[in-house]
Short mmCIF file of N, CA and C in Angstrom, two decimals:
data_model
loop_
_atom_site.label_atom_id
_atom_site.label_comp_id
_atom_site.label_asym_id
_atom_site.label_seq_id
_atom_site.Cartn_x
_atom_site.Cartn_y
_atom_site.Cartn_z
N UNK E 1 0.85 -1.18 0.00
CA UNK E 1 0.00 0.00 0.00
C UNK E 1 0.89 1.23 0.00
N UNK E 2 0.50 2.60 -0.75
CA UNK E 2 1.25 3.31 -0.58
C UNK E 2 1.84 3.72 -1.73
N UNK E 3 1.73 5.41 -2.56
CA UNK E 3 2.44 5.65 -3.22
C UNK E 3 4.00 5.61 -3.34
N UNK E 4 4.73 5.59 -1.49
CA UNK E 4 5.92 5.36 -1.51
C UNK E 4 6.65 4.42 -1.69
N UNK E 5 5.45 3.25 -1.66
CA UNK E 5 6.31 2.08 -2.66
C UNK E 5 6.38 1.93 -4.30
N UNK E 6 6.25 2.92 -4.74
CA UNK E 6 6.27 2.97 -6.35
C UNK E 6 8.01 2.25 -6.51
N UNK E 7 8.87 3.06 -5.85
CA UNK E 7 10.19 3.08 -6.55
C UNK E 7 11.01 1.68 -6.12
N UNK E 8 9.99 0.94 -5.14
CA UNK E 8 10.13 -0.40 -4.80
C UNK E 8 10.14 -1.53 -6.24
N UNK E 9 8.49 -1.59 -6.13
CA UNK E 9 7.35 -1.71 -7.27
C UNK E 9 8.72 -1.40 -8.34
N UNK E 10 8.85 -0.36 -9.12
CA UNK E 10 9.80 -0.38 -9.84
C UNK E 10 10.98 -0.93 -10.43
N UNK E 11 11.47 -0.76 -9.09
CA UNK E 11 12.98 -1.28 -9.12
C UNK E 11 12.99 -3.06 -9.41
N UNK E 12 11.33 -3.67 -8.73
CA UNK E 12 11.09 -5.22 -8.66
C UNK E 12 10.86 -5.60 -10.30
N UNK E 13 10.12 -4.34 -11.03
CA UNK E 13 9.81 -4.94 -12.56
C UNK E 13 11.52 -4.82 -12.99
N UNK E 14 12.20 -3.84 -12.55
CA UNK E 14 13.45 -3.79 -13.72
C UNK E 14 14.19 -4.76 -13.62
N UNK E 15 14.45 -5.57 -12.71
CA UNK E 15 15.26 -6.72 -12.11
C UNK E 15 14.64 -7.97 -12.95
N UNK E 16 13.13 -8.17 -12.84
CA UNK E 16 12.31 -8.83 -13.52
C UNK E 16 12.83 -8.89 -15.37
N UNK E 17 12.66 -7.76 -15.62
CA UNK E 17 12.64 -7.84 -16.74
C UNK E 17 14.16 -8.09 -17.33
N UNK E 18 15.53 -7.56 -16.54
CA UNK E 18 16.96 -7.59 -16.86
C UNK E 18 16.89 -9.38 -16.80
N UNK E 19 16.10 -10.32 -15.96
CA UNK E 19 16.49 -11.43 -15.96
C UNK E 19 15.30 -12.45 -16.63
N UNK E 20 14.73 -11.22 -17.45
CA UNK E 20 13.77 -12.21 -18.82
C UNK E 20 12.95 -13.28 -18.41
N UNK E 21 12.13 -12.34 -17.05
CA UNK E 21 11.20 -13.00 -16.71
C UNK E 21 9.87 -12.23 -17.41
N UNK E 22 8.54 -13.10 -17.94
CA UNK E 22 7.44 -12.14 -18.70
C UNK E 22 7.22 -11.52 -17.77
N UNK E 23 6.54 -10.42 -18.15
CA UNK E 23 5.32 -8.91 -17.31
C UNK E 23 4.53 -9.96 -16.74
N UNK E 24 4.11 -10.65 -17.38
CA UNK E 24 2.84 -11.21 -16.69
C UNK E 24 3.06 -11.73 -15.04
N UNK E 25 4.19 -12.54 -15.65
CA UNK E 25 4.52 -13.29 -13.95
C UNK E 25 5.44 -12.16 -13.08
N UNK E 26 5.81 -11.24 -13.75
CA UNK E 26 6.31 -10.44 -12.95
C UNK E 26 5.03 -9.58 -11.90
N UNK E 27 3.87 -8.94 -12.76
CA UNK E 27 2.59 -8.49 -12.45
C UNK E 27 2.37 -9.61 -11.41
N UNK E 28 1.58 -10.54 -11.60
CA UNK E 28 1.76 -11.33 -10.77
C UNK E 28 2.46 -11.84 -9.25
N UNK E 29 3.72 -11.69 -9.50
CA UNK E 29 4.17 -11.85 -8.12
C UNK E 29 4.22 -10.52 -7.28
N UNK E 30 4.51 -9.34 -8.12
CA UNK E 30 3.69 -8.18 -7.32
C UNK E 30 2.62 -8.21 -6.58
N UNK E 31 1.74 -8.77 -7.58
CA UNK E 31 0.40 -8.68 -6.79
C UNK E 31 0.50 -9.72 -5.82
N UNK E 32 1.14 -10.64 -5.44
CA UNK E 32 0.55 -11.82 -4.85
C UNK E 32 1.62 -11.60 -3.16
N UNK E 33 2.29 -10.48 -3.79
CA UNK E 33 3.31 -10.42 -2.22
C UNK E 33 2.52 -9.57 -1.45
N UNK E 34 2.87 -10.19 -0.07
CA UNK E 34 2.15 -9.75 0.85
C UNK E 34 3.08 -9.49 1.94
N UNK E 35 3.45 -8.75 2.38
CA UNK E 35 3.74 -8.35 3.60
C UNK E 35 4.09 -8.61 4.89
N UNK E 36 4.68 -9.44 5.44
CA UNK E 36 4.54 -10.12 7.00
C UNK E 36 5.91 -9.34 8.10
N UNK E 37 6.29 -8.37 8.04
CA UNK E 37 7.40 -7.45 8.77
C UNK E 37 7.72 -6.51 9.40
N UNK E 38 5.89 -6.29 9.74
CA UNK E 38 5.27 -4.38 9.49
C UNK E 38 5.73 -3.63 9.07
N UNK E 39 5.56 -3.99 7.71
CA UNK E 39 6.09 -2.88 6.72
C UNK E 39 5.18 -2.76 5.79
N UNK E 40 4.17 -2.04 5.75
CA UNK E 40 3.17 -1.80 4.38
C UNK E 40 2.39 -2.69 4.60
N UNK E 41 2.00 -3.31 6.01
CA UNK E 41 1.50 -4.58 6.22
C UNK E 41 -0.02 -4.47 6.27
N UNK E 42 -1.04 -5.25 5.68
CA UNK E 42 -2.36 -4.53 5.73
C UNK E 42 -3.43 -5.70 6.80
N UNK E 43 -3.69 -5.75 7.49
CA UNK E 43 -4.50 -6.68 8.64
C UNK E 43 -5.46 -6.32 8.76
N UNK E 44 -6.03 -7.58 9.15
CA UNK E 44 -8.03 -7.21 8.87
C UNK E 44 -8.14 -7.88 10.32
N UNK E 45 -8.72 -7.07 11.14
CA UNK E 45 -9.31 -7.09 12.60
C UNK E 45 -11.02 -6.43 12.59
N UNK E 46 -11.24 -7.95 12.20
CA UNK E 46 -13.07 -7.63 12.77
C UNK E 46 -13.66 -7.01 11.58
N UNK E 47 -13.86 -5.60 11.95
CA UNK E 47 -14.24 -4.68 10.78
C UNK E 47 -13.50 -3.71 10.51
N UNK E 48 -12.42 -3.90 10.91
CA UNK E 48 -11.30 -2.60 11.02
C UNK E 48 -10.10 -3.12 10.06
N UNK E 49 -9.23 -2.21 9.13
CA UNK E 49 -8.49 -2.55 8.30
C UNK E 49 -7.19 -1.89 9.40
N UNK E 50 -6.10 -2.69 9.21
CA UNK E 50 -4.81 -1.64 9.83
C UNK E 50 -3.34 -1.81 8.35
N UNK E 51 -3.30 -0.77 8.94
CA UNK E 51 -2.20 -0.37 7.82
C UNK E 51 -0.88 -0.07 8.98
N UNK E 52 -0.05 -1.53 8.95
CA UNK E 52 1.20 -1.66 10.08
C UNK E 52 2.37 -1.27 8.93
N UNK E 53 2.59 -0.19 9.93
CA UNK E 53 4.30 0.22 9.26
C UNK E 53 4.73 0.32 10.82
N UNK E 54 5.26 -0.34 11.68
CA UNK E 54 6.17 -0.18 12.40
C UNK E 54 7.16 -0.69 13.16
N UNK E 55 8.21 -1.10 11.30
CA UNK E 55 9.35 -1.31 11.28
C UNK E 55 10.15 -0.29 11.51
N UNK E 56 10.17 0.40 10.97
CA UNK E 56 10.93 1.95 11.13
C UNK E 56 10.21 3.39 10.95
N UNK E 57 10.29 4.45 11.20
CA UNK E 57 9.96 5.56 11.31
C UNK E 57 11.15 6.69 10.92
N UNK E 58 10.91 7.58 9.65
CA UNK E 58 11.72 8.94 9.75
C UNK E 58 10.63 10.12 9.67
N UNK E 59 10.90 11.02 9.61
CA UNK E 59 10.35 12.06 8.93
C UNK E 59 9.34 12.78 7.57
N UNK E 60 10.22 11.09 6.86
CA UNK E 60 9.79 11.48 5.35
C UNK E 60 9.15 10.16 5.24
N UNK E 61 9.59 8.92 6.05
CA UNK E 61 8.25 7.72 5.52
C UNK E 61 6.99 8.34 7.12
N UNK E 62 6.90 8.71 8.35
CA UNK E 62 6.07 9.41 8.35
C UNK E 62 4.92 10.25 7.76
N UNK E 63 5.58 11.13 6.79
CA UNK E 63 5.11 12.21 6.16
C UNK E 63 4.26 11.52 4.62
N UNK E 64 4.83 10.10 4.45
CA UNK E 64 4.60 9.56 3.25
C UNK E 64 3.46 9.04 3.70
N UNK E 65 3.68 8.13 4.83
CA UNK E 65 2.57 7.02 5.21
C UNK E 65 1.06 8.28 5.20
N UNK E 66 1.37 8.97 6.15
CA UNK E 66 0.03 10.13 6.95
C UNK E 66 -0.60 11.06 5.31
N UNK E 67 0.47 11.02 4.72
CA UNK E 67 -0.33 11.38 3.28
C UNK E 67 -1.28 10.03 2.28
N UNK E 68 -0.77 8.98 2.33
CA UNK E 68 -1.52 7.91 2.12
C UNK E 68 -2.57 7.76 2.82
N UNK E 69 -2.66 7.98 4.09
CA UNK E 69 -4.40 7.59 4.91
C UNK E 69 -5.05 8.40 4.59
N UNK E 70 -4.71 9.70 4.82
CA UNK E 70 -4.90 11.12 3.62
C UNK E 70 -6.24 10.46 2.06
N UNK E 71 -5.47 10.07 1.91
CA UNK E 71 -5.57 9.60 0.15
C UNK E 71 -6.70 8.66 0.40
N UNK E 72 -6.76 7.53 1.23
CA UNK E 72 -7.98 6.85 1.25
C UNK E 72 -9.39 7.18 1.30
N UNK E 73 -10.01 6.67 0.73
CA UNK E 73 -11.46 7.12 0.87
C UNK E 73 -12.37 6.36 1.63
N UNK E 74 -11.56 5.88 2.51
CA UNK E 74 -12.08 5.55 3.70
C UNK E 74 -13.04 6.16 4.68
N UNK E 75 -14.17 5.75 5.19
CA UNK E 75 -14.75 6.91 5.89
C UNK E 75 -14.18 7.21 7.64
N UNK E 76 -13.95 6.22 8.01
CA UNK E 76 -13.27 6.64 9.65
C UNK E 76 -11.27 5.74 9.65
N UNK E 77 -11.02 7.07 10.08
CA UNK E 77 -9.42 6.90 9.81
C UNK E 77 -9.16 7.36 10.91
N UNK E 78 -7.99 6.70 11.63
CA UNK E 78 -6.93 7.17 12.91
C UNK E 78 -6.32 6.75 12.76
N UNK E 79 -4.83 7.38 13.39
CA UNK E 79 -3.75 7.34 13.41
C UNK E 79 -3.11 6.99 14.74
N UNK E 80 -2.11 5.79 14.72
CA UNK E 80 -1.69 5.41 16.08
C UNK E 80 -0.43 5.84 15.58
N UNK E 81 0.69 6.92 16.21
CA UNK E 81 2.28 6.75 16.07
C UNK E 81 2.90 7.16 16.75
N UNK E 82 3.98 6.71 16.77
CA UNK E 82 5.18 6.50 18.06
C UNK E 82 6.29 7.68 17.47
N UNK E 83 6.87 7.60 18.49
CA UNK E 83 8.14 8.37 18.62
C UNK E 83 9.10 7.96 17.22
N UNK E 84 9.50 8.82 16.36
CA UNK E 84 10.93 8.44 15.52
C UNK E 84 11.79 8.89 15.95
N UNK E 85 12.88 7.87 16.31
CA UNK E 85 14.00 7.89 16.87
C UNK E 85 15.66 8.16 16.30
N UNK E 86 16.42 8.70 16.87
CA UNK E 86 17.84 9.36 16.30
C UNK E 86 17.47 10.34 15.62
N UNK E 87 16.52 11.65 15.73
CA UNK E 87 16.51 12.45 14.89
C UNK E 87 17.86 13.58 15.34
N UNK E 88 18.18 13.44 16.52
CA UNK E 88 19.08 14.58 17.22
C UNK E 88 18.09 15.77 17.56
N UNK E 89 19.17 16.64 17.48
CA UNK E 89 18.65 17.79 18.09
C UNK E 89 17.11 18.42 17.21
N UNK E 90 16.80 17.84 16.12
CA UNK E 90 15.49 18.25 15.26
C UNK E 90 14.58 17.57 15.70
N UNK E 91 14.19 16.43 16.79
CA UNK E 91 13.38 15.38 17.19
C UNK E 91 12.03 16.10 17.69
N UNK E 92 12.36 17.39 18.57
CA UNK E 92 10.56 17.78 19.00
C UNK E 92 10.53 18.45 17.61
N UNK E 93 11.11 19.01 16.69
CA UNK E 93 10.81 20.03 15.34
C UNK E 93 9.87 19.14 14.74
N UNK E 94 10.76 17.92 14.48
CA UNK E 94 10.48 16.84 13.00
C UNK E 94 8.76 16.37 13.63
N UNK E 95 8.75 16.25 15.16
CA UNK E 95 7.69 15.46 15.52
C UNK E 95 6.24 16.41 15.79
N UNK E 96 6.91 17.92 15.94
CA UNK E 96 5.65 19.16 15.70
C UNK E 96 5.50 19.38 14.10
N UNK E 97 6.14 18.52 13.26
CA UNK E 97 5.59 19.27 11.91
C UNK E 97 4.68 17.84 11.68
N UNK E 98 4.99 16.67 11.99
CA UNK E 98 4.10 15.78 12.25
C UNK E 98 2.27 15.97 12.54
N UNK E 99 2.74 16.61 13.87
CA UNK E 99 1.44 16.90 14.52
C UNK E 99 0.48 17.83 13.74
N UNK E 100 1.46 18.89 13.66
CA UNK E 100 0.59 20.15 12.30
C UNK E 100 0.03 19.20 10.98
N UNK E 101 0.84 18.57 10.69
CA UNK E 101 0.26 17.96 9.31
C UNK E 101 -0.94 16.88 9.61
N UNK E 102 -1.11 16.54 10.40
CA UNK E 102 -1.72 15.77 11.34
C UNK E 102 -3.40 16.18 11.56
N UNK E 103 -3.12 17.75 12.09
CA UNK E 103 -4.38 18.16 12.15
C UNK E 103 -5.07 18.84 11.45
N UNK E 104 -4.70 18.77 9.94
CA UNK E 104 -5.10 19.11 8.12
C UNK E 104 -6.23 18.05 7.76
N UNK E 105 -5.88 16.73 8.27
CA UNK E 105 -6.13 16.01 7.65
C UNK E 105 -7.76 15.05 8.10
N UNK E 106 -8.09 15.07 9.18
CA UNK E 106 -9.84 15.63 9.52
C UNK E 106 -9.51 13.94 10.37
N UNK E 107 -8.90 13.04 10.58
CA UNK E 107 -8.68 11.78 11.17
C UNK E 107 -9.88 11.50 12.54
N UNK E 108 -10.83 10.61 12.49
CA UNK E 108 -11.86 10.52 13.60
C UNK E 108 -10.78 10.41 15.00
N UNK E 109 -9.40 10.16 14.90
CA UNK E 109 -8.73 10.59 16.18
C UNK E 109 -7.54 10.08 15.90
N UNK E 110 -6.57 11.04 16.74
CA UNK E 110 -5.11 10.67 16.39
C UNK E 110 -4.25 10.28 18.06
N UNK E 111 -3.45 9.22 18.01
CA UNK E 111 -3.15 8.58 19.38
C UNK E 111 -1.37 9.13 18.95
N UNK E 112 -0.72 9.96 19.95
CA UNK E 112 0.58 9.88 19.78
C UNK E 112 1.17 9.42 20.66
N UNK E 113 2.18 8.65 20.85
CA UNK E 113 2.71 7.72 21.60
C UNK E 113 4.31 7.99 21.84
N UNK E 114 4.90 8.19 23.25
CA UNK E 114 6.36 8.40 23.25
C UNK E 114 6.52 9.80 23.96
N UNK E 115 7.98 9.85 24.43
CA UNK E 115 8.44 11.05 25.28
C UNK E 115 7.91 12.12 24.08
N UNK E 116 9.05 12.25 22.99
CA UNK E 116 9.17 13.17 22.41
C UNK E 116 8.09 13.63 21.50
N UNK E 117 6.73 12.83 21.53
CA UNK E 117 5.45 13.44 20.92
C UNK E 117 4.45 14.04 22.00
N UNK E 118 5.07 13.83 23.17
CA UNK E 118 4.03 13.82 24.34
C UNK E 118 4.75 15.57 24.30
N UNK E 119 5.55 16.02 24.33
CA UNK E 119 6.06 17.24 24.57
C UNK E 119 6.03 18.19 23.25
N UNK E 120 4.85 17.68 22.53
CA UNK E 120 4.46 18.73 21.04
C UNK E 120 3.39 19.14 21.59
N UNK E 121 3.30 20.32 20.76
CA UNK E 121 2.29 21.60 21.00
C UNK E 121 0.44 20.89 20.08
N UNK E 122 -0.41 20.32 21.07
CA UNK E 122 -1.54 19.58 20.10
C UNK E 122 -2.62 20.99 20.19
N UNK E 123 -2.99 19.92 18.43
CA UNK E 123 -3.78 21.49 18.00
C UNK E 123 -5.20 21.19 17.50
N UNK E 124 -5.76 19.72 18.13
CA UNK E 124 -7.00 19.38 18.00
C UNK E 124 -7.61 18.34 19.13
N UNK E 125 -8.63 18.48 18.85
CA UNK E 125 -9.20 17.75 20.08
C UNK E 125 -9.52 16.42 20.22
N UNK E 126 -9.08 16.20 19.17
CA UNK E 126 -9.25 14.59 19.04
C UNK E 126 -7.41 13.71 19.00
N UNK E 127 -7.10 14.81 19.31
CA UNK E 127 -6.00 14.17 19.64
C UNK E 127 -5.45 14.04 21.01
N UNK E 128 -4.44 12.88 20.71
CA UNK E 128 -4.59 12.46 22.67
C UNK E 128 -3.13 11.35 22.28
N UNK E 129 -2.35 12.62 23.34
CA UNK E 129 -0.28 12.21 23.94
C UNK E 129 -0.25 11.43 24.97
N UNK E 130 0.41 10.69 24.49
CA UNK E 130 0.67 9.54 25.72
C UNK E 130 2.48 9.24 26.11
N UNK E 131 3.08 9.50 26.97
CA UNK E 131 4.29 9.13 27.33
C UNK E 131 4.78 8.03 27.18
N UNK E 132 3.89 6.84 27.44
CA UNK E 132 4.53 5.38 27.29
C UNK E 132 3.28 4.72 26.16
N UNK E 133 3.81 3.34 26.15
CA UNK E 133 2.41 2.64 25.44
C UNK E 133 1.51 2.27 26.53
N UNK E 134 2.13 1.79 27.51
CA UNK E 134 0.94 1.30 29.10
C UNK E 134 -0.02 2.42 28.98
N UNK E 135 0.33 3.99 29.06
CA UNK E 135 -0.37 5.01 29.50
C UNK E 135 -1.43 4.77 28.14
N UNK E 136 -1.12 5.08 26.70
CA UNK E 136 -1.96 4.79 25.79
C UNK E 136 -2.61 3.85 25.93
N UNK E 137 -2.58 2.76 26.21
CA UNK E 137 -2.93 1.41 25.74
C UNK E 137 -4.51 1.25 27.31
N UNK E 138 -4.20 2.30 28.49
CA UNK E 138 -5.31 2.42 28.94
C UNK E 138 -6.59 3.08 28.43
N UNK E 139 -6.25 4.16 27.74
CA UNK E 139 -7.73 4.81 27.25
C UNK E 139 -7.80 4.42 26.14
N UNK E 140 -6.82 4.04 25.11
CA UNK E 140 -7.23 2.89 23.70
C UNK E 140 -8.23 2.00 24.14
N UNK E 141 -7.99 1.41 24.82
CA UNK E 141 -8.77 -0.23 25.34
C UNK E 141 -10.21 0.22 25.66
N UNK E 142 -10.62 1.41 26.11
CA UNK E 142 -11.54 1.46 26.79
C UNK E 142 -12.78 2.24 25.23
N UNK E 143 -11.87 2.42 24.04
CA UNK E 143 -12.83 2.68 23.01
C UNK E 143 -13.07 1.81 22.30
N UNK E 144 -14.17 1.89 20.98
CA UNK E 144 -14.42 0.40 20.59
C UNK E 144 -14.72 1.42 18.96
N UNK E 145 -13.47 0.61 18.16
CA UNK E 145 -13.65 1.20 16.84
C UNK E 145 -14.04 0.00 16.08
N UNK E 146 -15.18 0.27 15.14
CA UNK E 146 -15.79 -0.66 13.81
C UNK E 146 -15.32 0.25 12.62
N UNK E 147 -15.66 -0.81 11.61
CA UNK E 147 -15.31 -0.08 10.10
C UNK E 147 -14.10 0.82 10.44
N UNK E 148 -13.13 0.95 10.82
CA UNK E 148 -12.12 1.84 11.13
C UNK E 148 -10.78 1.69 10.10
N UNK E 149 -10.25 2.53 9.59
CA UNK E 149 -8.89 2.13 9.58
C UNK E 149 -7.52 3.01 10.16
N UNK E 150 -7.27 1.89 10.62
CA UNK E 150 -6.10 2.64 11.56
C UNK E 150 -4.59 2.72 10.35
N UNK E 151 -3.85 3.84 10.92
CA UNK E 151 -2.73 3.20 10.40
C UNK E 151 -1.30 3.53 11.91
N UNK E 152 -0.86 2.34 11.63
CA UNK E 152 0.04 2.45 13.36
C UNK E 152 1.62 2.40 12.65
N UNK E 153 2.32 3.20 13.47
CA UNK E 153 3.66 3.86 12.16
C UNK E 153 4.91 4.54 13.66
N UNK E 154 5.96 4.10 13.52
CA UNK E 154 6.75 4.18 14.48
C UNK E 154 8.14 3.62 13.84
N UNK E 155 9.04 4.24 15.29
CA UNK E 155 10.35 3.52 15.17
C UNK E 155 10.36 2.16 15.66
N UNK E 156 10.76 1.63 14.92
CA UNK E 156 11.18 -0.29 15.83
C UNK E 156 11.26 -0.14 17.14
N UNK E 157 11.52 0.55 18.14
CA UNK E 157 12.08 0.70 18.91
C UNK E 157 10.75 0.88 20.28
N UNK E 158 9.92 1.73 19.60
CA UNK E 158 8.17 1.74 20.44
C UNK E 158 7.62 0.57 20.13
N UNK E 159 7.95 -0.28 19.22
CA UNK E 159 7.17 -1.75 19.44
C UNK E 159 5.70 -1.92 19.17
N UNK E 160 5.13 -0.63 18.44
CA UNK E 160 3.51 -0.20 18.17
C UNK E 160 2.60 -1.42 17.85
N UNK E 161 3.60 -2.27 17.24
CA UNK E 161 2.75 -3.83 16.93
C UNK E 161 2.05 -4.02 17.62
N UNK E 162 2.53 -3.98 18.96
CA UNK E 162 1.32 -4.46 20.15
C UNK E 162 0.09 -3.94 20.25
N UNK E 163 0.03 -3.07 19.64
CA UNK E 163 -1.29 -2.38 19.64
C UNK E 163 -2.64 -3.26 18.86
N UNK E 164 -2.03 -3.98 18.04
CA UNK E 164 -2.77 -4.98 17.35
C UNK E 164 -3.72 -5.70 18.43
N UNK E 165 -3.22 -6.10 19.41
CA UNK E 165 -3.57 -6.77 20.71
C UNK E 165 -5.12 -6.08 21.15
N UNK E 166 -5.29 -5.05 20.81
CA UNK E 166 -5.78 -4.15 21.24
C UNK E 166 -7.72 -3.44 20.33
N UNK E 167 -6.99 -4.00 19.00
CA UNK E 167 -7.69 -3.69 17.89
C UNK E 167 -8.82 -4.21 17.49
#
């Protein structure tokens, strides 16, 4: 999922085709790969779709993913994401332009998770900072989303998978 896998997608036909395999079966095994690493990973919980990216987290697959949920025409969308990690000294910047872009985008609610999102400036009301995952993972539990799609997006390092548990 995801326009930011085009240059993936890409790079998989040119390899394909340098080793004179047809389009067809190349099309084909595109379509037929699936995901198991949380990475672009798409899971069906109940009535809720999740869109797991959280293998890694920067700035710019952030900014990629939150423009993709963006893009869906989905009718109820939230956002679960964690802290991205090693940014240095740009880490509350990178994680307030997050949040701003965040609250453009009309999301039935956005969960931020981690030190360094808990200490951004929030600029809607449906959004809701949490310091750890325990602290999140108490008022998550206590809502009950149908037809939803989430998308949950972090550094390896917050472990957001678990949230699945939850879903």
């Amino acid at each position: 999922i995801g326009a930011y896998n085009f240059a993936n997608i890409a790079a998989a036909v040119c390899i394909g085709n340098y080793f004179g395999i047809p389009a067809l079966e190349i099309k084909d095994a595109i379509e037929g790969f699936t995901p198991n690493n949380n990475r672009s990973q798409i899971i069906q919980r109940a009535s809720n779709k999740v869109i797991m990216d959280a293998y890694n987290a920067n700035p710019n697959s952030m900014d990629a993913a939150i423009l993709n949920l963006a893009s869906l025409s989905d009718h109820k969308k939230v956002a679960i994401l964690g802290d991205m990690f090693e940014l240095g000294e740009d880490a509350l910047l990178e994680h307030q332009k997050i949040v701003d872009q965040l609250s453009a985008i009309g999301l039935v609610a956005v969960y931020l998770v981690g030190e360094t999102f808990h200490k951004t400036n929030r600029l809607n009301s449906n959004m809701h900072k949490f310091r750890s995952f325990e602290e999140f993972v108490k008022l998550f539990e206590s809502n009950s989303y149908t037809d939803t799609t989430f998308l949950i997006k972090a550094s390896r390092g917050m472990a957001l998978e678990r949230t699945l548990d939850y879903i």
